JSON list of C-alpha atoms in Angstrom, two decimals:
[
{"chain": "A", "resi": 1, "resn": "MET", "atom": "CA", "xyz": [79.24, -113.64, 33.56]},
{"chain": "A", "resi": 2, "resn": "SER", "atom": "CA", "xyz": [75.21, -113.29, 33.46]},
{"chain": "A", "resi": 3, "resn": "ILE", "atom": "CA", "xyz": [74.61, -116.11, 35.66]},
{"chain": "A", "resi": 4, "resn": "VAL", "atom": "CA", "xyz": [76.74, -115.80, 39.25]},
{"chain": "A", "resi": 5, "resn": "HIS", "atom": "CA", "xyz": [76.78, -118.49, 41.79]},
{"chain": "A", "resi": 6, "resn": "SER", "atom": "CA", "xyz": [77.30, -117.92, 45.53]},
{"chain": "A", "resi": 7, "resn": "ASP", "atom": "CA", "xyz": [80.73, -117.24, 45.43]},
{"chain": "A", "resi": 8, "resn": "GLU", "atom": "CA", "xyz": [80.35, -114.70, 42.77]},
{"chain": "A", "resi": 9, "resn": "PHE", "atom": "CA", "xyz": [81.72, -117.38, 39.86]},
{"chain": "A", "resi": 10, "resn": "GLY", "atom": "CA", "xyz": [80.16, -118.63, 37.17]},
{"chain": "A", "resi": 11, "resn": "GLN", "atom": "CA", "xyz": [81.01, -121.99, 35.82]},
{"chain": "A", "resi": 12, "resn": "PHE", "atom": "CA", "xyz": [81.44, -122.19, 31.81]},
{"chain": "A", "resi": 13, "resn": "GLN", "atom": "CA", "xyz": [80.99, -125.92, 30.72]},
{"chain": "A", "resi": 14, "resn": "GLN", "atom": "CA", "xyz": [83.84, -126.70, 27.59]},
{"chain": "A", "resi": 15, "resn": "ASP", "atom": "CA", "xyz": [82.62, -130.00, 25.57]},
{"chain": "A", "resi": 16, "resn": "ASN", "atom": "CA", "xyz": [85.68, -128.92, 23.26]},
{"chain": "A", "resi": 17, "resn": "VAL", "atom": "CA", "xyz": [83.50, -129.16, 19.77]},
{"chain": "A", "resi": 18, "resn": "THR", "atom": "CA", "xyz": [84.89, -127.94, 17.44]},
{"chain": "A", "resi": 19, "resn": "PRO", "atom": "CA", "xyz": [83.07, -124.31, 17.52]},
{"chain": "A", "resi": 20, "resn": "HIS", "atom": "CA", "xyz": [84.53, -124.01, 21.08]},
{"chain": "A", "resi": 21, "resn": "THR", "atom": "CA", "xyz": [88.24, -124.47, 20.09]},
{"chain": "A", "resi": 22, "resn": "SER", "atom": "CA", "xyz": [88.20, -122.09, 17.13]},
{"chain": "A", "resi": 23, "resn": "ARG", "atom": "CA", "xyz": [90.68, -119.44, 17.48]},
{"chain": "A", "resi": 24, "resn": "VAL", "atom": "CA", "xyz": [88.33, -116.83, 17.91]},
{"chain": "A", "resi": 25, "resn": "ALA", "atom": "CA", "xyz": [86.57, -119.03, 21.12]},
{"chain": "A", "resi": 26, "resn": "THR", "atom": "CA", "xyz": [90.02, -119.77, 22.41]},
{"chain": "A", "resi": 27, "resn": "LYS", "atom": "CA", "xyz": [91.04, -115.95, 22.52]},
{"chain": "A", "resi": 28, "resn": "TRP", "atom": "CA", "xyz": [87.98, -114.91, 23.96]},
{"chain": "A", "resi": 29, "resn": "LEU", "atom": "CA", "xyz": [88.01, -117.70, 26.83]},
{"chain": "A", "resi": 30, "resn": "GLN", "atom": "CA", "xyz": [91.34, -116.89, 27.53]},
{"chain": "A", "resi": 31, "resn": "GLY", "atom": "CA", "xyz": [90.67, -112.72, 27.90]},
{"chain": "A", "resi": 32, "resn": "HIS", "atom": "CA", "xyz": [87.54, -113.73, 30.10]},
{"chain": "A", "resi": 33, "resn": "SER", "atom": "CA", "xyz": [89.20, -116.61, 32.12]},
{"chain": "A", "resi": 34, "resn": "SER", "atom": "CA", "xyz": [89.31, -114.20, 35.30]},
{"chain": "A", "resi": 35, "resn": "ASP", "atom": "CA", "xyz": [85.20, -114.05, 35.36]},
{"chain": "A", "resi": 36, "resn": "PHE", "atom": "CA", "xyz": [84.29, -117.81, 35.53]},
{"chain": "A", "resi": 37, "resn": "ARG", "atom": "CA", "xyz": [85.45, -121.30, 36.60]},
{"chain": "A", "resi": 38, "resn": "HIS", "atom": "CA", "xyz": [86.43, -123.68, 33.75]},
{"chain": "A", "resi": 39, "resn": "PHE", "atom": "CA", "xyz": [84.54, -127.10, 33.57]},
{"chain": "A", "resi": 40, "resn": "HIS", "atom": "CA", "xyz": [86.54, -129.64, 31.12]},
{"chain": "A", "resi": 41, "resn": "CYS", "atom": "CA", "xyz": [84.79, -132.31, 30.17]},
{"chain": "A", "resi": 42, "resn": "PRO", "atom": "CA", "xyz": [85.78, -135.26, 27.58]},
{"chain": "A", "resi": 43, "resn": "PRO", "atom": "CA", "xyz": [85.32, -133.88, 23.97]},
{"chain": "A", "resi": 44, "resn": "LYS", "atom": "CA", "xyz": [82.01, -134.03, 22.67]},
{"chain": "A", "resi": 45, "resn": "SER", "atom": "CA", "xyz": [80.42, -135.52, 25.22]},
{"chain": "A", "resi": 46, "resn": "SER", "atom": "CA", "xyz": [76.86, -135.09, 24.93]},
{"chain": "A", "resi": 47, "resn": "ASP", "atom": "CA", "xyz": [76.04, -136.70, 28.55]},
{"chain": "A", "resi": 48, "resn": "MET", "atom": "CA", "xyz": [78.17, -133.74, 30.21]},
{"chain": "A", "resi": 49, "resn": "ASN", "atom": "CA", "xyz": [75.92, -131.04, 28.59]},
{"chain": "A", "resi": 50, "resn": "ILE", "atom": "CA", "xyz": [72.51, -130.41, 30.15]},
{"chain": "A", "resi": 51, "resn": "ILE", "atom": "CA", "xyz": [71.74, -128.31, 26.62]},
{"chain": "A", "resi": 52, "resn": "GLU", "atom": "CA", "xyz": [71.21, -131.93, 24.91]},
{"chain": "A", "resi": 53, "resn": "PRO", "atom": "CA", "xyz": [67.97, -132.74, 26.78]},
{"chain": "A", "resi": 54, "resn": "ILE", "atom": "CA", "xyz": [66.67, -129.28, 26.75]},
{"chain": "A", "resi": 55, "resn": "TRP", "atom": "CA", "xyz": [67.18, -129.40, 22.53]},
{"chain": "A", "resi": 56, "resn": "VAL", "atom": "CA", "xyz": [65.43, -132.88, 22.37]},
{"chain": "A", "resi": 57, "resn": "ALA", "atom": "CA", "xyz": [62.22, -131.51, 24.29]},
{"chain": "A", "resi": 58, "resn": "LEU", "atom": "CA", "xyz": [62.17, -128.32, 22.59]},
{"chain": "A", "resi": 59, "resn": "GLN", "atom": "CA", "xyz": [62.52, -130.29, 19.01]},
{"chain": "A", "resi": 60, "resn": "CYS", "atom": "CA", "xyz": [59.48, -132.52, 20.32]},
{"chain": "A", "resi": 61, "resn": "ALA", "atom": "CA", "xyz": [57.27, -130.11, 21.49]},
{"chain": "A", "resi": 62, "resn": "VAL", "atom": "CA", "xyz": [57.92, -128.12, 17.97]},
{"chain": "A", "resi": 63, "resn": "GLN", "atom": "CA", "xyz": [57.28, -131.38, 16.06]},
{"chain": "A", "resi": 64, "resn": "LYS", "atom": "CA", "xyz": [54.29, -131.96, 17.82]},
{"chain": "A", "resi": 65, "resn": "ARG", "atom": "CA", "xyz": [52.53, -128.22, 16.88]},
{"chain": "A", "resi": 66, "resn": "SER", "atom": "CA", "xyz": [49.91, -128.34, 14.13]},
{"chain": "A", "resi": 67, "resn": "PRO", "atom": "CA", "xyz": [50.42, -126.72, 11.76]},
{"chain": "A", "resi": 68, "resn": "PRO", "atom": "CA", "xyz": [54.36, -127.06, 11.85]},
{"chain": "A", "resi": 69, "resn": "PRO", "atom": "CA", "xyz": [56.40, -124.30, 11.86]},
{"chain": "A", "resi": 70, "resn": "GLY", "atom": "CA", "xyz": [56.80, -122.62, 8.25]},
{"chain": "A", "resi": 71, "resn": "THR", "atom": "CA", "xyz": [58.87, -119.98, 8.37]},
{"chain": "A", "resi": 72, "resn": "PRO", "atom": "CA", "xyz": [61.94, -119.41, 10.56]},
{"chain": "A", "resi": 73, "resn": "MET", "atom": "CA", "xyz": [60.15, -116.54, 12.03]},
{"chain": "A", "resi": 74, "resn": "ASP", "atom": "CA", "xyz": [57.32, -119.36, 13.00]},
{"chain": "A", "resi": 75, "resn": "LEU", "atom": "CA", "xyz": [60.15, -121.65, 14.37]},
{"chain": "A", "resi": 76, "resn": "ARG", "atom": "CA", "xyz": [60.94, -118.98, 16.85]},
{"chain": "A", "resi": 77, "resn": "THR", "atom": "CA", "xyz": [57.89, -118.44, 18.02]},
{"chain": "A", "resi": 78, "resn": "ALA", "atom": "CA", "xyz": [57.21, -122.20, 18.27]},
{"chain": "A", "resi": 79, "resn": "LEU", "atom": "CA", "xyz": [60.48, -122.49, 20.16]},
{"chain": "A", "resi": 80, "resn": "GLN", "atom": "CA", "xyz": [60.11, -119.41, 22.49]},
{"chain": "A", "resi": 81, "resn": "GLU", "atom": "CA", "xyz": [56.58, -120.83, 23.39]},
{"chain": "A", "resi": 82, "resn": "SER", "atom": "CA", "xyz": [57.66, -124.26, 24.08]},
{"chain": "A", "resi": 83, "resn": "TRP", "atom": "CA", "xyz": [60.51, -123.02, 26.16]},
{"chain": "A", "resi": 84, "resn": "CYS", "atom": "CA", "xyz": [57.54, -120.79, 28.16]},
{"chain": "A", "resi": 85, "resn": "GLU", "atom": "CA", "xyz": [55.73, -124.36, 28.93]},
{"chain": "A", "resi": 86, "resn": "LYS", "atom": "CA", "xyz": [58.45, -125.88, 30.72]},
{"chain": "A", "resi": 87, "resn": "PRO", "atom": "CA", "xyz": [58.15, -125.88, 34.69]},
{"chain": "A", "resi": 88, "resn": "PRO", "atom": "CA", "xyz": [59.82, -123.12, 36.70]},
{"chain": "A", "resi": 89, "resn": "GLY", "atom": "CA", "xyz": [62.20, -126.00, 38.12]},
{"chain": "A", "resi": 90, "resn": "TYR", "atom": "CA", "xyz": [63.13, -127.47, 34.69]},
{"chain": "A", "resi": 91, "resn": "LEU", "atom": "CA", "xyz": [66.66, -125.92, 34.41]},
{"chain": "A", "resi": 92, "resn": "GLN", "atom": "CA", "xyz": [67.27, -126.90, 38.05]},
{"chain": "A", "resi": 93, "resn": "THR", "atom": "CA", "xyz": [65.92, -130.62, 37.71]},
{"chain": "A", "resi": 94, "resn": "LEU", "atom": "CA", "xyz": [68.96, -130.83, 35.08]},
{"chain": "A", "resi": 95, "resn": "VAL", "atom": "CA", "xyz": [71.68, -129.47, 36.76]},
{"chain": "A", "resi": 96, "resn": "ASN", "atom": "CA", "xyz": [70.75, -131.38, 39.62]},
{"chain": "A", "resi": 97, "resn": "THR", "atom": "CA", "xyz": [71.25, -134.70, 37.04]},
{"chain": "A", "resi": 98, "resn": "MET", "atom": "CA", "xyz": [75.12, -133.52, 36.90]},
{"chain": "A", "resi": 99, "resn": "PRO", "atom": "CA", "xyz": [76.51, -135.49, 39.92]},
{"chain": "A", "resi": 100, "resn": "ARG", "atom": "CA", "xyz": [75.14, -138.57, 38.34]},
{"chain": "A", "resi": 101, "resn": "ARG", "atom": "CA", "xyz": [76.18, -138.20, 35.06]},
{"chain": "A", "resi": 102, "resn": "VAL", "atom": "CA", "xyz": [79.83, -137.62, 36.15]},
{"chain": "A", "resi": 103, "resn": "VAL", "atom": "CA", "xyz": [79.95, -140.83, 38.01]},
{"chain": "A", "resi": 104, "resn": "SER", "atom": "CA", "xyz": [78.51, -142.36, 35.21]},
{"chain": "A", "resi": 105, "resn": "ILE", "atom": "CA", "xyz": [81.10, -141.28, 32.85]},
{"chain": "A", "resi": 106, "resn": "LEU", "atom": "CA", "xyz": [83.87, -142.07, 35.16]},
{"chain": "A", "resi": 107, "resn": "CYS", "atom": "CA", "xyz": [82.31, -145.35, 35.43]},
{"chain": "A", "resi": 108, "resn": "ALA", "atom": "CA", "xyz": [82.23, -145.94, 31.68]},
{"chain": "A", "resi": 109, "resn": "ARG", "atom": "CA", "xyz": [85.92, -144.70, 30.92]},
{"chain": "A", "resi": 110, "resn": "VAL", "atom": "CA", "xyz": [86.97, -146.23, 27.79]},
{"chain": "A", "resi": 111, "resn": "GLY", "atom": "CA", "xyz": [90.69, -146.63, 27.74]},
{"chain": "A", "resi": 112, "resn": "PRO", "atom": "CA", "xyz": [94.01, -148.43, 28.99]},
{"chain": "A", "resi": 113, "resn": "LYS", "atom": "CA", "xyz": [92.73, -150.91, 32.01]},
{"chain": "A", "resi": 114, "resn": "ARG", "atom": "CA", "xyz": [95.11, -151.62, 35.08]},
{"chain": "A", "resi": 115, "resn": "TYR", "atom": "CA", "xyz": [95.34, -155.30, 35.38]}
]
């Protein structure tokens, strides 16, 4: 695992979108399960995935470019430049929002209620 925490285990967040539950992905996860802890979250829950705000921020930054990227290579360059413009603590700020996100998901849980 390229990102190692102080306890030497990485953390993998599985959001259960279709590509992540394919036979190939499932087999890979089973073969590498000793390399990281697996954090399960609700299926297709963008609230639990810190990549979602990153995609939105990069999309907004690229859309503001003038002229807009005209080729796939221009788009790649625009995305890389936009990423490099993010402040140093950007990812850590998103990681720090996770406890609040977990609480909000648990509080908004949909399903049978006890009366």
